[in-house]
């Protein structure tokens, strides 16, 4: 009897396993993938404001019925909106896709420039969809700013939509309106070839009303997308840009250690220090936020090795108040030769322009949520990287992942 019981149990397990494999192997390719990135979405505020949400058809629906990875992260420092969006759509880090920030210094003009898809050194998930379908799969992006829309869309998108009147900022309702109009006007998800819609919302104000409206608009997006495309034909992926900008006043009010690092003063002091060593000259030819740019022509003329310059600069900078670490990024695209990491709570100020860079903090945790198109509800606490979003989309629509992506899909 015991052997017979074990035999029956084994057959049951094998049958279940075969059925599960069969279901996974025959999962329907979604006609439309909607990839949503919410700038500065925070899990703690999502939990805090959830009781005020008017329905359970938006964010709460996603959390209850989706595949939820609670502990997502960006595997690099100095995350901002542009570097985050670029990392989501390429499945890799700025080291490979080279979009290091919302702006950087152009080496020729020594002036700040904003990124374009032409600056991106890796393919995006939209690019790979275009390649796989010989251009038939449609790719559109909607975002509050031109740079974000274009970066999300990639190199070969059919169209981008952004707010061209910055004085009047877009709300979550504006994003949803334009996303739904884009779906209708371009017949997204209406044939057997997968389409991709990339949306960027803004939750940077961190207030209750912003989260309430975001919840309402996500609910409207879900309902109308499923109505147009079909509930099982749409796949949604939602995540955050993974950082937040802290209010300096809050730090000072509660006696949390904070300070100001003056980047132009630092550049002048470093030039004076180098002048004492090797003679006068503008060794630091430019600075931008927490980055310093060394004049390569000057040090070549003075026959000084770059390694010596960078090492002496690092030793000098580490003695300054607020400096936690200094990294060398010589010859890396779109970044300074020296990148300064400050202590928590410190901000950077340019005394000449009085421009202040807000205190940015990487979030302790934020979610990646996958919903629709046969996805089973589950909550996973194991930490995961946002690099896995692009290959997950690629697997779902059966195309190759972006060419610099080395990560595994999430499902």
CSV table of C-alpha atoms in Angstrom, one decimal:
chain,number,residue,atom,x,y,z
A,1,UNK,CA,0.0,0.0,0.0
A,2,UNK,CA,2.8,2.4,0.9
A,3,UNK,CA,4.5,1.9,-2.5
A,4,UNK,CA,1.2,2.3,-4.3
A,5,UNK,CA,0.6,5.6,-2.4
A,6,UNK,CA,4.1,6.9,-3.3
A,7,UNK,CA,3.5,5.9,-7.0
A,8,UNK,CA,0.2,7.8,-7.2
A,9,UNK,CA,1.7,10.8,-5.5
A,10,UNK,CA,4.7,10.8,-7.9
A,11,UNK,CA,2.3,10.6,-10.9
A,12,UNK,CA,0.3,13.5,-9.6
A,13,UNK,CA,3.4,15.7,-9.2
A,14,UNK,CA,4.6,14.8,-12.7
A,15,UNK,CA,1.2,15.6,-14.1
A,16,UNK,CA,1.1,19.0,-12.4
A,17,UNK,CA,4.6,19.8,-13.5
A,18,UNK,CA,3.8,18.9,-17.1
A,19,UNK,CA,0.6,21.0,-17.0
A,20,UNK,CA,2.5,24.0,-15.6
A,21,UNK,CA,5.2,23.7,-18.2
A,22,UNK,CA,2.5,23.5,-20.9
A,23,UNK,CA,0.8,26.6,-19.7
A,24,UNK,CA,4.0,28.6,-19.5
A,25,UNK,CA,5.0,27.4,-23.0
A,26,UNK,CA,1.7,28.4,-24.5
A,27,UNK,CA,1.3,31.8,-22.8
A,28,UNK,CA,-0.3,34.1,-25.3
A,29,UNK,CA,1.8,37.0,-26.6
A,30,UNK,CA,0.3,40.3,-25.5
A,31,UNK,CA,-0.8,42.6,-28.3
A,32,UNK,CA,0.1,45.7,-26.3
A,33,UNK,CA,2.8,46.2,-23.6
A,34,UNK,CA,2.4,49.3,-21.4
A,35,UNK,CA,5.5,50.1,-19.6
A,36,UNK,CA,4.9,52.8,-16.9
A,37,UNK,CA,7.7,54.5,-14.9
A,38,UNK,CA,6.7,56.9,-12.2
A,39,UNK,CA,9.3,59.5,-11.3
A,40,UNK,CA,10.1,59.2,-7.5
A,41,UNK,CA,7.4,56.7,-6.7
A,42,UNK,CA,7.9,55.6,-3.1
A,43,UNK,CA,6.6,52.5,-1.5
A,44,UNK,CA,6.4,54.1,1.9
A,45,UNK,CA,4.1,56.9,0.6
A,46,UNK,CA,2.2,54.4,-1.5
A,47,UNK,CA,1.4,52.5,1.8
A,48,UNK,CA,0.7,55.8,3.6
A,49,UNK,CA,-1.8,57.2,1.1
A,50,UNK,CA,-3.5,53.9,0.1
A,51,UNK,CA,-6.4,54.3,2.5
A,52,UNK,CA,-7.3,57.6,0.7
A,53,UNK,CA,-7.6,55.9,-2.7
A,54,UNK,CA,-11.2,56.1,-4.0
A,55,UNK,CA,-11.3,52.7,-5.5
A,56,UNK,CA,-9.5,49.4,-5.7
A,57,UNK,CA,-9.2,49.6,-9.5
A,58,UNK,CA,-5.9,51.4,-9.7
A,59,UNK,CA,-2.7,50.9,-7.8
A,60,UNK,CA,-4.3,48.7,-5.2
A,61,UNK,CA,-5.6,46.4,-8.0
A,62,UNK,CA,-2.1,46.1,-9.3
A,63,UNK,CA,-0.7,45.3,-5.9
A,64,UNK,CA,-3.4,42.8,-5.1
A,65,UNK,CA,-3.6,41.0,-8.5
A,66,UNK,CA,-0.2,41.5,-10.1
A,67,UNK,CA,3.2,39.9,-9.8
A,68,UNK,CA,4.8,42.3,-7.3
A,69,UNK,CA,8.5,42.5,-6.6
A,70,UNK,CA,8.6,44.6,-3.4
A,71,UNK,CA,12.3,45.3,-3.2
A,72,UNK,CA,13.5,46.7,-6.5
A,73,UNK,CA,16.7,48.7,-6.9
A,74,UNK,CA,18.9,50.6,-9.4
A,75,UNK,CA,22.5,49.1,-9.4
A,76,UNK,CA,24.3,52.4,-9.6
A,77,UNK,CA,24.7,55.7,-7.8
A,78,UNK,CA,23.5,59.2,-8.7
A,79,UNK,CA,20.2,57.9,-10.2
A,80,UNK,CA,18.1,60.7,-11.8
A,81,UNK,CA,15.2,60.7,-14.2
A,82,UNK,CA,17.1,60.3,-17.4
A,83,UNK,CA,19.6,57.6,-16.2
A,84,UNK,CA,16.7,55.7,-14.6
A,85,UNK,CA,14.4,55.7,-17.7
A,86,UNK,CA,17.4,54.8,-20.0
A,87,UNK,CA,18.3,51.9,-17.7
A,88,UNK,CA,14.7,50.5,-17.7
A,89,UNK,CA,14.4,50.5,-21.5
A,90,UNK,CA,17.9,49.1,-22.2
A,91,UNK,CA,18.1,46.6,-19.3
A,92,UNK,CA,21.6,47.8,-18.3
A,93,UNK,CA,23.4,50.6,-16.4
A,94,UNK,CA,24.9,54.0,-17.6
A,95,UNK,CA,28.3,52.3,-17.9
A,96,UNK,CA,26.9,50.6,-21.0
A,97,UNK,CA,24.1,52.8,-22.3
A,98,UNK,CA,26.0,56.0,-21.4
A,99,UNK,CA,23.1,58.2,-20.4
A,100,UNK,CA,24.6,59.3,-17.1
A,101,UNK,CA,22.2,62.1,-16.1
A,102,UNK,CA,19.6,64.7,-17.1
A,103,UNK,CA,22.6,66.8,-18.3
A,104,UNK,CA,26.3,66.6,-18.6
A,105,UNK,CA,29.2,68.8,-19.9
A,106,UNK,CA,30.0,68.8,-23.6
A,107,UNK,CA,33.8,68.4,-23.9
A,108,UNK,CA,34.0,70.8,-26.8
A,109,UNK,CA,31.9,73.7,-25.7
A,110,UNK,CA,32.3,73.0,-21.9
A,111,UNK,CA,28.6,73.8,-21.6
A,112,UNK,CA,25.8,71.6,-20.2
A,113,UNK,CA,23.8,69.6,-22.8
A,114,UNK,CA,20.8,67.3,-22.5
A,115,UNK,CA,20.8,63.7,-23.7
A,116,UNK,CA,19.1,62.5,-26.9
A,117,UNK,CA,18.7,58.9,-28.2
A,118,UNK,CA,21.7,59.5,-30.3
A,119,UNK,CA,23.8,59.6,-27.1
A,120,UNK,CA,22.5,56.2,-26.0
A,121,UNK,CA,25.1,53.5,-26.8
A,122,UNK,CA,22.8,50.5,-26.4
A,123,UNK,CA,19.6,49.4,-28.0
A,124,UNK,CA,16.3,49.7,-26.2
A,125,UNK,CA,13.4,47.3,-25.9
A,126,UNK,CA,11.5,49.4,-28.5
A,127,UNK,CA,14.4,49.2,-30.9
A,128,UNK,CA,14.4,45.4,-30.6
A,129,UNK,CA,10.7,45.2,-31.2
A,130,UNK,CA,11.2,47.2,-34.4
A,131,UNK,CA,14.0,44.8,-35.5
A,132,UNK,CA,12.1,41.7,-34.7
A,133,UNK,CA,8.9,42.8,-36.5
A,134,UNK,CA,10.6,44.4,-39.5
A,135,UNK,CA,9.2,47.8,-38.3
A,136,UNK,CA,5.6,46.6,-38.0
A,137,UNK,CA,5.4,46.7,-34.2
A,138,UNK,CA,4.5,50.2,-33.1
A,139,UNK,CA,6.5,52.1,-30.4
A,140,UNK,CA,5.2,55.3,-28.8
A,141,UNK,CA,6.3,57.2,-25.7
A,142,UNK,CA,4.4,59.8,-23.6
A,143,UNK,CA,6.2,61.8,-20.9
A,144,UNK,CA,6.2,65.3,-19.2
A,145,UNK,CA,9.5,66.3,-20.8
A,146,UNK,CA,11.0,66.0,-24.3
A,147,UNK,CA,14.2,64.3,-23.1
A,148,UNK,CA,12.4,61.6,-21.1
A,149,UNK,CA,9.9,60.8,-23.9
A,150,UNK,CA,12.7,60.5,-26.5
A,151,UNK,CA,15.0,58.4,-24.3
A,152,UNK,CA,12.1,56.0,-23.4
A,153,UNK,CA,11.1,55.7,-27.1
A,154,UNK,CA,14.7,54.8,-28.2
A,155,UNK,CA,16.3,55.1,-31.6
A,156,UNK,CA,13.5,53.9,-33.9
A,157,UNK,CA,10.1,54.9,-32.3
A,158,UNK,CA,7.0,55.8,-34.3
A,159,UNK,CA,6.3,58.8,-32.2
A,160,UNK,CA,6.8,60.7,-28.9
A,161,UNK,CA,4.5,63.0,-27.0
A,162,UNK,CA,5.7,65.5,-24.4
A,163,UNK,CA,4.7,68.8,-22.8
A,164,UNK,CA,6.0,71.6,-24.9
A,165,UNK,CA,4.7,74.3,-22.5
A,166,UNK,CA,6.8,73.7,-19.4
A,167,UNK,CA,5.3,76.6,-17.5
A,168,UNK,CA,2.1,74.6,-17.3
A,169,UNK,CA,3.1,71.2,-16.0
A,170,UNK,CA,1.3,68.1,-16.9
A,171,UNK,CA,-0.7,66.2,-14.3
A,172,UNK,CA,-1.3,62.4,-14.3
A,173,UNK,CA,-4.6,63.0,-16.1
A,174,UNK,CA,-2.7,64.8,-18.9
A,175,UNK,CA,-0.4,61.8,-19.3
A,176,UNK,CA,-3.3,59.3,-19.3
A,177,UNK,CA,-5.4,61.4,-21.8
A,178,UNK,CA,-2.5,61.5,-24.3
A,179,UNK,CA,-1.7,57.8,-23.8
A,180,UNK,CA,-5.3,56.8,-24.5
A,181,UNK,CA,-5.5,59.1,-27.5
A,182,UNK,CA,-2.3,57.6,-28.8
A,183,UNK,CA,-3.7,54.1,-28.4
A,184,UNK,CA,-6.8,55.1,-30.4
A,185,UNK,CA,-5.2,57.2,-33.1
A,186,UNK,CA,-2.6,54.6,-33.9
A,187,UNK,CA,-4.6,51.4,-33.3
A,188,UNK,CA,-2.2,50.1,-30.7
A,189,UNK,CA,-2.8,46.4,-29.8
A,190,UNK,CA,-5.3,45.9,-32.6
A,191,UNK,CA,-3.5,43.1,-34.5
A,192,UNK,CA,-1.4,40.1,-33.8
A,193,UNK,CA,1.9,42.0,-33.8
A,194,UNK,CA,2.9,43.3,-30.4
A,195,UNK,CA,3.0,47.1,-29.8
A,196,UNK,CA,4.8,49.0,-27.1
A,197,UNK,CA,3.6,52.1,-25.2
A,198,UNK,CA,6.0,53.7,-22.7
A,199,UNK,CA,4.6,56.2,-20.2
A,200,UNK,CA,6.3,58.4,-17.6
A,201,UNK,CA,4.3,59.9,-14.7
A,202,UNK,CA,5.5,62.3,-12.0
A,203,UNK,CA,5.2,61.7,-8.3
A,204,UNK,CA,8.1,64.0,-7.3
A,205,UNK,CA,5.9,66.3,-5.1
A,206,UNK,CA,5.4,63.4,-2.7
A,207,UNK,CA,2.1,64.7,-1.5
A,208,UNK,CA,-1.2,63.0,-0.8
A,209,UNK,CA,-3.1,64.5,-3.7
A,210,UNK,CA,-0.5,63.5,-6.2
A,211,UNK,CA,-0.8,59.8,-5.2
A,212,UNK,CA,-4.6,60.0,-5.2
A,213,UNK,CA,-4.6,61.4,-8.7
A,214,UNK,CA,-2.0,58.9,-9.8
A,215,UNK,CA,-4.2,56.0,-8.5
A,216,UNK,CA,-7.2,57.4,-10.3
A,217,UNK,CA,-5.4,57.7,-13.6
A,218,UNK,CA,-3.8,54.3,-13.4
A,219,UNK,CA,-7.3,52.9,-12.8
A,220,UNK,CA,-8.5,54.8,-15.9
A,221,UNK,CA,-5.6,53.6,-17.9
A,222,UNK,CA,-6.1,49.9,-16.9
A,223,UNK,CA,-9.9,50.0,-17.6
A,224,UNK,CA,-9.8,51.7,-21.0
A,225,UNK,CA,-6.7,49.8,-22.2
A,226,UNK,CA,-8.4,46.4,-21.3
A,227,UNK,CA,-11.6,47.6,-22.9
A,228,UNK,CA,-9.9,48.5,-26.2
A,229,UNK,CA,-7.3,45.8,-26.4
A,230,UNK,CA,-8.8,42.9,-24.3
A,231,UNK,CA,-8.0,42.0,-20.7
A,232,UNK,CA,-5.7,39.1,-21.7
A,233,UNK,CA,-4.1,41.0,-24.5
A,234,UNK,CA,-2.4,43.8,-22.5
A,235,UNK,CA,0.6,43.5,-20.3
A,236,UNK,CA,1.5,46.3,-17.8
A,237,UNK,CA,4.8,46.8,-16.1
A,238,UNK,CA,5.1,49.6,-13.5
A,239,UNK,CA,8.1,50.8,-11.5
A,240,UNK,CA,9.8,53.9,-10.1
A,241,UNK,CA,12.9,56.0,-11.0
A,242,UNK,CA,14.2,54.9,-7.7
A,243,UNK,CA,15.4,58.1,-6.0
A,244,UNK,CA,13.8,61.0,-4.1
A,245,UNK,CA,14.8,64.6,-3.6
A,246,UNK,CA,14.8,65.5,0.1
A,247,UNK,CA,13.8,68.9,1.4
A,248,UNK,CA,16.8,70.6,3.0
A,249,UNK,CA,14.6,72.4,5.4
A,250,UNK,CA,13.3,69.1,6.9
A,251,UNK,CA,16.9,68.0,7.6
A,252,UNK,CA,17.8,71.2,9.4
A,253,UNK,CA,14.5,71.3,11.3
A,254,UNK,CA,15.1,67.9,12.9
A,255,UNK,CA,18.9,68.4,13.4
A,256,UNK,CA,19.8,65.8,10.8
A,257,UNK,CA,23.5,66.3,9.7
A,258,UNK,CA,23.6,68.3,6.5
A,259,UNK,CA,25.9,70.8,4.7
A,260,UNK,CA,26.7,72.6,1.5
A,261,UNK,CA,29.6,71.7,-0.8
A,262,UNK,CA,30.6,74.6,-3.1
A,263,UNK,CA,31.7,73.1,-6.4
A,264,UNK,CA,33.2,76.2,-8.0
A,265,UNK,CA,35.2,77.1,-4.9
A,266,UNK,CA,36.5,73.5,-4.9
A,267,UNK,CA,37.6,73.8,-8.6
A,268,UNK,CA,39.4,77.0,-7.8
A,269,UNK,CA,41.2,75.5,-4.8
A,270,UNK,CA,42.2,72.5,-6.8
A,271,UNK,CA,43.6,74.7,-9.6
A,272,UNK,CA,45.6,76.6,-7.0
A,273,UNK,CA,46.9,73.4,-5.5
A,274,UNK,CA,48.0,72.0,-8.9
A,275,UNK,CA,49.5,75.4,-9.8
A,276,UNK,CA,51.8,75.1,-6.8
A,277,UNK,CA,52.9,71.7,-8.0
A,278,UNK,CA,53.3,72.2,-11.7
A,279,UNK,CA,52.9,75.9,-12.5
A,280,UNK,CA,49.8,78.1,-13.1
A,281,UNK,CA,47.0,76.8,-15.4
A,282,UNK,CA,43.4,75.9,-15.5
A,283,UNK,CA,43.8,72.3,-14.7
A,284,UNK,CA,40.1,71.9,-13.9
A,285,UNK,CA,38.5,73.3,-17.0
A,286,UNK,CA,34.9,72.8,-16.1
A,287,UNK,CA,32.6,71.5,-13.3
A,288,UNK,CA,29.0,70.4,-13.3
A,289,UNK,CA,27.1,69.4,-10.2
A,290,UNK,CA,29.4,66.8,-8.4
A,291,UNK,CA,31.7,66.4,-11.3
A,292,UNK,CA,35.1,67.9,-12.2
A,293,UNK,CA,36.6,68.0,-15.8
A,294,UNK,CA,40.3,68.0,-16.1
A,295,UNK,CA,42.0,69.8,-19.1
A,296,UNK,CA,43.7,66.9,-20.9
A,297,UNK,CA,45.5,69.3,-23.3
A,298,UNK,CA,47.1,71.2,-20.4
A,299,UNK,CA,48.4,68.2,-18.6
A,300,UNK,CA,49.7,66.8,-21.9
A,301,UNK,CA,51.5,70.0,-22.5
A,302,UNK,CA,53.0,69.9,-19.1
A,303,UNK,CA,53.9,66.3,-19.5
A,304,UNK,CA,52.0,65.2,-16.4
A,305,UNK,CA,50.4,61.7,-16.4
A,306,UNK,CA,46.7,61.6,-16.0
A,307,UNK,CA,47.0,59.0,-13.2
A,308,UNK,CA,49.2,61.4,-11.1
A,309,UNK,CA,46.7,64.3,-11.6
A,310,UNK,CA,43.7,62.2,-10.6
A,311,UNK,CA,45.5,60.6,-7.6
A,312,UNK,CA,46.6,64.0,-6.3
A,313,UNK,CA,43.1,65.4,-6.9
A,314,UNK,CA,41.5,62.5,-5.0
A,315,UNK,CA,43.9,62.9,-2.0
A,316,UNK,CA,43.1,66.7,-1.9
A,317,UNK,CA,39.4,66.4,-2.2
A,318,UNK,CA,39.0,63.7,0.4
A,319,UNK,CA,40.3,66.2,3.0
A,320,UNK,CA,37.3,68.5,2.3
A,321,UNK,CA,34.3,68.7,4.6
A,322,UNK,CA,31.3,66.6,3.3
A,323,UNK,CA,33.3,64.5,0.9
A,324,UNK,CA,32.7,60.8,1.4
A,325,UNK,CA,34.4,59.4,-1.7
A,326,UNK,CA,36.0,60.4,-5.0
A,327,UNK,CA,35.8,58.2,-8.1
A,328,UNK,CA,37.8,58.4,-11.3
A,329,UNK,CA,35.9,58.2,-14.5
A,330,UNK,CA,38.6,59.1,-17.0
A,331,UNK,CA,37.5,58.6,-20.7
A,332,UNK,CA,34.0,57.4,-19.7
A,333,UNK,CA,31.3,58.9,-21.9
A,334,UNK,CA,29.2,61.7,-20.6
A,335,UNK,CA,30.7,62.1,-17.2
A,336,UNK,CA,33.4,64.1,-15.4
A,337,UNK,CA,36.9,62.8,-14.8
A,338,UNK,CA,36.3,63.1,-11.1
A,339,UNK,CA,32.9,62.3,-9.5
A,340,UNK,CA,32.5,63.4,-5.9
A,341,UNK,CA,30.2,61.5,-3.5
A,342,UNK,CA,29.0,63.6,-0.6
A,343,UNK,CA,27.9,62.5,2.9
A,344,UNK,CA,24.1,62.0,3.3
A,345,UNK,CA,22.2,65.2,3.6
A,346,UNK,CA,24.8,67.4,1.8
A,347,UNK,CA,23.9,69.4,-1.2
A,348,UNK,CA,26.0,71.0,-4.0
A,349,UNK,CA,25.9,74.7,-4.8
A,350,UNK,CA,27.4,76.8,-7.5
A,351,UNK,CA,28.3,80.1,-6.0
A,352,UNK,CA,28.5,81.8,-9.4
A,353,UNK,CA,25.0,80.9,-10.5
A,354,UNK,CA,23.5,80.1,-7.1
A,355,UNK,CA,22.2,76.9,-8.6
A,356,UNK,CA,21.7,74.2,-5.9
A,357,UNK,CA,21.5,70.5,-6.6
A,358,UNK,CA,18.9,68.9,-4.3
A,359,UNK,CA,19.9,66.3,-1.8
A,360,UNK,CA,19.1,63.1,-3.7
A,361,UNK,CA,18.6,59.8,-1.9
A,362,UNK,CA,18.2,56.4,-3.4
A,363,UNK,CA,15.0,54.8,-2.1
A,364,UNK,CA,15.4,52.0,0.3
A,365,UNK,CA,12.7,50.1,-1.6
A,366,UNK,CA,10.2,50.6,-4.4
A,367,UNK,CA,8.2,48.0,-6.4
A,368,UNK,CA,8.2,46.5,-9.8
A,369,UNK,CA,4.7,45.4,-10.6
A,370,UNK,CA,3.7,43.2,-13.6
A,371,UNK,CA,0.0,42.8,-14.4
A,372,UNK,CA,-2.2,41.3,-17.1
A,373,UNK,CA,-1.8,38.8,-20.0
A,374,UNK,CA,-1.9,35.7,-17.9
A,375,UNK,CA,0.4,36.9,-15.1
A,376,UNK,CA,-0.4,35.1,-11.8
A,377,UNK,CA,-0.7,37.1,-8.6
A,378,UNK,CA,2.3,36.8,-6.3
A,379,UNK,CA,4.4,39.0,-3.9
A,380,UNK,CA,8.1,38.4,-4.0
A,381,UNK,CA,10.4,40.0,-1.3
A,382,UNK,CA,13.7,38.9,-2.8
A,383,UNK,CA,15.6,42.1,-4.0
A,384,UNK,CA,15.7,42.5,-7.8
A,385,UNK,CA,17.3,45.0,-10.2
A,386,UNK,CA,15.4,47.1,-12.7
A,387,UNK,CA,17.7,45.7,-15.3
A,388,UNK,CA,15.4,42.8,-15.5
A,389,UNK,CA,12.4,44.7,-16.8
A,390,UNK,CA,13.5,44.9,-20.4
A,391,UNK,CA,14.3,41.2,-20.7
A,392,UNK,CA,11.0,40.4,-19.1
A,393,UNK,CA,9.2,42.4,-21.8
A,394,UNK,CA,11.3,40.8,-24.5
A,395,UNK,CA,10.4,37.3,-23.2
A,396,UNK,CA,6.7,38.2,-23.0
A,397,UNK,CA,6.6,39.3,-26.7
A,398,UNK,CA,9.2,36.7,-27.8
A,399,UNK,CA,11.9,39.0,-29.1
A,400,UNK,CA,15.6,39.4,-28.1
A,401,UNK,CA,16.5,41.6,-25.2
A,402,UNK,CA,18.4,44.9,-25.8
A,403,UNK,CA,22.0,44.3,-26.9
A,404,UNK,CA,23.7,45.4,-23.7
A,405,UNK,CA,21.3,43.6,-21.4
A,406,UNK,CA,22.8,40.7,-19.4
A,407,UNK,CA,20.0,40.1,-16.9
A,408,UNK,CA,17.4,37.4,-16.6
A,409,UNK,CA,13.7,38.0,-17.0
A,410,UNK,CA,11.5,38.3,-13.9
A,411,UNK,CA,9.1,35.6,-15.0
